[in-house]
CSV table of C-alpha atoms and ligand atoms in Angstrom, one decimal:
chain,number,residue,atom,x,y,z
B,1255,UNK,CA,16.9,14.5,9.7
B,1256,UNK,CA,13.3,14.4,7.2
B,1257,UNK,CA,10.8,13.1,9.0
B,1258,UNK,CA,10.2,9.9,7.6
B,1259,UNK,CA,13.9,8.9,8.3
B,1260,UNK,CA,12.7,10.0,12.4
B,1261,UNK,CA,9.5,7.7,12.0
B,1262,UNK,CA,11.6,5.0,10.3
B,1263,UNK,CA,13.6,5.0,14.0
B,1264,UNK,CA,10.5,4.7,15.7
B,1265,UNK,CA,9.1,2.3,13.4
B,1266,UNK,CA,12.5,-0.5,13.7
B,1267,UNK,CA,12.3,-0.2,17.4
B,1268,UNK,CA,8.4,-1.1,17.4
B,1269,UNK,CA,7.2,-3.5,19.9
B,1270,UNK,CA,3.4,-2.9,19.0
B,1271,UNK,CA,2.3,-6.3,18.1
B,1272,UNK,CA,3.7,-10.1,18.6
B,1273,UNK,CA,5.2,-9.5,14.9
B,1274,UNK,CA,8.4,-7.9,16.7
B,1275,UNK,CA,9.1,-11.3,18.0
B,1276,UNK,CA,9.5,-13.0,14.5
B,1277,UNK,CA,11.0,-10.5,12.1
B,1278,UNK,CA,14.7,-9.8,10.7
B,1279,UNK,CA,14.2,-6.2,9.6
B,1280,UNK,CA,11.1,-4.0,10.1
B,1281,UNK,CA,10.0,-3.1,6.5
B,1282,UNK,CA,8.7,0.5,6.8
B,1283,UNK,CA,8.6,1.7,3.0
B,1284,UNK,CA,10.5,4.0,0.8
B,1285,UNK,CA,10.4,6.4,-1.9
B,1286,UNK,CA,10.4,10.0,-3.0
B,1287,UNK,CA,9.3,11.8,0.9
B,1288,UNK,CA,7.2,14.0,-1.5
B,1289,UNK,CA,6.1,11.2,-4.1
B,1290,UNK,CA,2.7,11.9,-6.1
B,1291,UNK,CA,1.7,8.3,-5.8
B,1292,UNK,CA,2.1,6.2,-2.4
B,1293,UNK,CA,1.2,2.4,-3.3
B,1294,UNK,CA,0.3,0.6,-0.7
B,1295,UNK,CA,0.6,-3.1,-0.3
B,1296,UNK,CA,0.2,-5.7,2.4
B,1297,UNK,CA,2.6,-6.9,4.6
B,1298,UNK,CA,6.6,-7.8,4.3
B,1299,UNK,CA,7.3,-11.3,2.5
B,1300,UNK,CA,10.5,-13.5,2.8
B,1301,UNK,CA,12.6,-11.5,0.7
B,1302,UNK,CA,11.3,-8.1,2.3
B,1303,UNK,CA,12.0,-9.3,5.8
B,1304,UNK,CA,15.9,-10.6,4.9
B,1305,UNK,CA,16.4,-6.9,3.3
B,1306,UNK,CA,14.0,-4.0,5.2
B,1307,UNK,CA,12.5,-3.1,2.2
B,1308,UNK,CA,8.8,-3.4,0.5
B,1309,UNK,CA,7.9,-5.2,-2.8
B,1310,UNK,CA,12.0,-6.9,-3.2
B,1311,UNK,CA,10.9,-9.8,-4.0
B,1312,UNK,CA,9.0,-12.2,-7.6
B,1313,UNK,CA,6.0,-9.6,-6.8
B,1314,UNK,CA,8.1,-6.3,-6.4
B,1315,UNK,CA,9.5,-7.3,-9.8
B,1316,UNK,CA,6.3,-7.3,-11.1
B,1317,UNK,CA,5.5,-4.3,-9.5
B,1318,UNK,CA,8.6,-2.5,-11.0
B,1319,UNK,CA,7.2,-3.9,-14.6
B,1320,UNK,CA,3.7,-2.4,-13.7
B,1321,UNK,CA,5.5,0.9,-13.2
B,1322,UNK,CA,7.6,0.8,-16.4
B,1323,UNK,CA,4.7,0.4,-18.5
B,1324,UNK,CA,3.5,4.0,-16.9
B,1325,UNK,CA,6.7,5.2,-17.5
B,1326,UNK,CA,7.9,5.6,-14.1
B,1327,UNK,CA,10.5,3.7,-11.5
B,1328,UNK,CA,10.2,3.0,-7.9
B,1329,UNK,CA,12.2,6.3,-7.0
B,1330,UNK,CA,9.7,8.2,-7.9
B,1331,UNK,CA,6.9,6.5,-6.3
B,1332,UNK,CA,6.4,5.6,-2.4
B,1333,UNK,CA,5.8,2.2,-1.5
B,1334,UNK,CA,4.4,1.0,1.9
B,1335,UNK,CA,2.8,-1.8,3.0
B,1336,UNK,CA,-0.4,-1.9,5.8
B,1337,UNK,CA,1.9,-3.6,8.3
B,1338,UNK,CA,5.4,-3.4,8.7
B,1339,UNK,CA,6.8,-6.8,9.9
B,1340,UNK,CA,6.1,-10.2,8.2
B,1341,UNK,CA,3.6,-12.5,9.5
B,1342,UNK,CA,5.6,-15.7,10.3
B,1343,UNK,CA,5.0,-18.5,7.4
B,1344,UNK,CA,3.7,-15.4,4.9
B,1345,UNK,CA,-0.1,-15.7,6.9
B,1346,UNK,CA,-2.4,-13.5,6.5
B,1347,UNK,CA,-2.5,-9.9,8.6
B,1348,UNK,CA,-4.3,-10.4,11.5
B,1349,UNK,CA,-7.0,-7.6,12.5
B,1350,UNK,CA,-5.4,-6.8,15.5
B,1351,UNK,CA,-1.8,-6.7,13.8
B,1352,UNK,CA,-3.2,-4.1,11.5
B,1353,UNK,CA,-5.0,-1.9,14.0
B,1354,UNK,CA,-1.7,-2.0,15.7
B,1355,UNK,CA,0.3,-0.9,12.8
B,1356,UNK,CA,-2.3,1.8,11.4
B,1357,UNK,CA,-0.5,4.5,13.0
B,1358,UNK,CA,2.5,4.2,11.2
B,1359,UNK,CA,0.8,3.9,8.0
B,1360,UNK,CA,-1.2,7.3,9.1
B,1361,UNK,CA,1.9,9.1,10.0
B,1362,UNK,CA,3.2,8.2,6.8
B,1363,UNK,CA,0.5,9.3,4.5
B,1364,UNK,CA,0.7,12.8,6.2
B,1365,UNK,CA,4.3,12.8,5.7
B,1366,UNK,CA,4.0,12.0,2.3
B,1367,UNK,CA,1.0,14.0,1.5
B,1368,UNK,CA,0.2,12.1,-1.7
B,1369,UNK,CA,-2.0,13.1,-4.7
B,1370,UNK,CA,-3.5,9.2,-4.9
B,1371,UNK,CA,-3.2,6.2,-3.1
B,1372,UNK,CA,-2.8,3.1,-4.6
B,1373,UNK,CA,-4.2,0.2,-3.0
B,1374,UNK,CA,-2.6,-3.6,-3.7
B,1375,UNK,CA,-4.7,-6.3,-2.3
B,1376,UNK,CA,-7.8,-6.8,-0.6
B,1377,UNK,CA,-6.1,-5.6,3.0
B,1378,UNK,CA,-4.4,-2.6,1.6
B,1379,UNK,CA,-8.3,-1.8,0.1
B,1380,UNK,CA,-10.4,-2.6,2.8
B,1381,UNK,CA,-8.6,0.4,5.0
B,1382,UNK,CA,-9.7,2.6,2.5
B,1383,UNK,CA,-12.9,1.1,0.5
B,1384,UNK,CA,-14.2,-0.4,4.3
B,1385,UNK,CA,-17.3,-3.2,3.0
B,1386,UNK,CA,-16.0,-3.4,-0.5
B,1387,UNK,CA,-15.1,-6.0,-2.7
B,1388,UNK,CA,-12.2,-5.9,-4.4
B,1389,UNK,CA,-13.3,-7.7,-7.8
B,1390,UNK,CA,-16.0,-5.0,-8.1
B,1391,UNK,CA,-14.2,-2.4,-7.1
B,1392,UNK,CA,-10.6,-3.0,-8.7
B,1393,UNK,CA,-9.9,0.2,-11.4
B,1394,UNK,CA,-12.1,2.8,-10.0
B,1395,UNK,CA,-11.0,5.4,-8.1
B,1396,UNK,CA,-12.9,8.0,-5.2
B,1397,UNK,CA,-11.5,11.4,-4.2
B,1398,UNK,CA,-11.8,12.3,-0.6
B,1399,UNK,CA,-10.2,15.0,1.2
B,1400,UNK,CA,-8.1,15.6,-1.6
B,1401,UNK,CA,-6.4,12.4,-2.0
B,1402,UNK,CA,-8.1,10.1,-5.1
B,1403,UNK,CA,-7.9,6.6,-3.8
B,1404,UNK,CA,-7.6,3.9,-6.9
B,1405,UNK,CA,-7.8,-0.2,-6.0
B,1406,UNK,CA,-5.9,-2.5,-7.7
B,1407,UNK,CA,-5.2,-6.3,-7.1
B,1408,UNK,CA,-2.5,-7.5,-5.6
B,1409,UNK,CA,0.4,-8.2,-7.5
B,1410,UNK,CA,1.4,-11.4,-5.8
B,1411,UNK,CA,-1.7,-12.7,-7.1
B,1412,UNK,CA,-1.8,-11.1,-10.6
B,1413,UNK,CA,1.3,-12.8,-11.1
B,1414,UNK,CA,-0.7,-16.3,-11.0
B,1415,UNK,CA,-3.5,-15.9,-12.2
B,1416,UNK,CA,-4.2,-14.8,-16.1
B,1417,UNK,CA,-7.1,-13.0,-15.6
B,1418,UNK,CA,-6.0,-10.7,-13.0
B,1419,UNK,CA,-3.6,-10.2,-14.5
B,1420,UNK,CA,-4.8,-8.3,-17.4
B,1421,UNK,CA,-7.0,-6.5,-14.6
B,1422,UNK,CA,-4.0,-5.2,-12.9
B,1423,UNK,CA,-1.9,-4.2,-16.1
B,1424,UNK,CA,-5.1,-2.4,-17.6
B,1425,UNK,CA,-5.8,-0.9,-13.8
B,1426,UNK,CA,-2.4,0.4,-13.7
B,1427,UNK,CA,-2.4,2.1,-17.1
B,1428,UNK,CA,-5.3,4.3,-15.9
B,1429,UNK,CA,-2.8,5.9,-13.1
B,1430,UNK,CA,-1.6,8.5,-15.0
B,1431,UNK,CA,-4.5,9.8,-16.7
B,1432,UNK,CA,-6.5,10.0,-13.0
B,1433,UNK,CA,-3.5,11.6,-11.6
B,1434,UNK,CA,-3.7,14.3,-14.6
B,1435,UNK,CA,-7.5,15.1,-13.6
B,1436,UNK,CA,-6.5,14.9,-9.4
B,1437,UNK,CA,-8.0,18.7,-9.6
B,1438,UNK,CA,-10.6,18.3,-11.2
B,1439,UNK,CA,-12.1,15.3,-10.0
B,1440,UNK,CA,-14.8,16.5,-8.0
B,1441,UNK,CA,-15.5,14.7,-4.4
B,1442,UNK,CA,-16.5,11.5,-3.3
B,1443,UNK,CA,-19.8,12.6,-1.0
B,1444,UNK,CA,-19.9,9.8,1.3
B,1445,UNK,CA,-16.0,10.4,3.4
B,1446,UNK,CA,-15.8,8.2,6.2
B,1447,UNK,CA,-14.2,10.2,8.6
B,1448,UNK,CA,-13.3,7.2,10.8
B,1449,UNK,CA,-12.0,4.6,8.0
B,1450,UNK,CA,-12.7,1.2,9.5
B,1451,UNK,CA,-11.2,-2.0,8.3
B,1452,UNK,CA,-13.5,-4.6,10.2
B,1453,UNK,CA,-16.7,-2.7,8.3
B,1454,UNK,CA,-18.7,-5.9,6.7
W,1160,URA,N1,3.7,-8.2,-0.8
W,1160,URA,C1,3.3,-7.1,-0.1
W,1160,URA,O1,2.2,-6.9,0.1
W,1160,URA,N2,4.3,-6.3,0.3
W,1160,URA,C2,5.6,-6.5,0.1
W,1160,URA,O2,6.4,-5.7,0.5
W,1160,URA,C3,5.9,-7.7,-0.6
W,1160,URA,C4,5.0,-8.5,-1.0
């Protein structure tokens, strides 16, 4: 058995935080185990809940359009989320929902060993990009450790809004040309070695 099949075991039996209570399915990701590019979302919707895995529903559609237009299809990709049961009535995360959930997300990003992480949405960022604002950040990209680290909106929210949405679509087509320079791109200095989420 891979590993992430083993941590999806773990995951579905969870009993971390209250979210065990309300949810159908735990949603822990999927994708290629030795994908290039692990996109990161927020937490399980409706749809995802009902079927166990991330970015099913309007917004994973989206998502699947975002990838076309770089060429690529979800297969080839991971896809995770920060936590990996829905918040009843779609609310927001809350902090200690996330903290509980880190690990997985943690055990998953060693599993996967990705080139670049994708962040979608401002909780997916904040892990990563602790005291930043997504609006100013959204597009650029840091290299730490070896992993380049891009922030994009959310999709969910793209879909809505016009403006964003021409954010995420240009955002996305940048993927594959930061992806090509992954060795190159020289080092982020400032690498906080314990990412916070709560930073300001
Ligand atoms: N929104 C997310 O952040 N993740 C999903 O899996 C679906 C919608």
């Amino acid at each position: 058995m891979s590993g992430l099949s083993e941590l999806y075991q773990e995951i579905a039996v969870c009993q971390r935080c209250q979210l065990a209570k309300y949810r159908t399915r735990t949603v822990p990701g999927e994708g290629k185990e030795d994908a290039e590019i692990m996109f990161i979302g927020e937490a399980p919707g409706w749809h995802e809940d009902q079927q166990g895995r991330p970015f099913v529903g309007p917004a994973g559609l989206y998502l699947d359009q975002l990838l076309a237009s770089i060429g690529l299809r979800r297969e080839q990709v991971y896809i995770a989320n920060v936590i990996k049961c829905r918040p009843q009535g779609n609310r927001d995360p809350l902090p200690a929902e996330i903290l509980a959930c880190r690990h997985w997300l943690e055990r998953q990003i060693e599993l996967i060993c990705p080139k670049m992480i994708v962040t979608l949405g401002r909780y997916s960022m904040a892990m990563f990009f602790p005291g930043k604002s997504i609006s100013k950040i959204h597009g650029t990209a840091q290299k730490r450790d070896g992993i380049i680290y891009f922030a994009m909106y959310h999709p969910a929210a793209a879909l809505h809004q016009q403006s964003l949405r021409r954010a995420i679509e240009e955002d996305m087509l940048r993927i594959p040309q930061l992806l090509a320079q992954a060795e190159s791109m020289t080092e982020t200095d400032k690498k906080p070695k314990q990412l916070n989420m709560f930073e300001a």
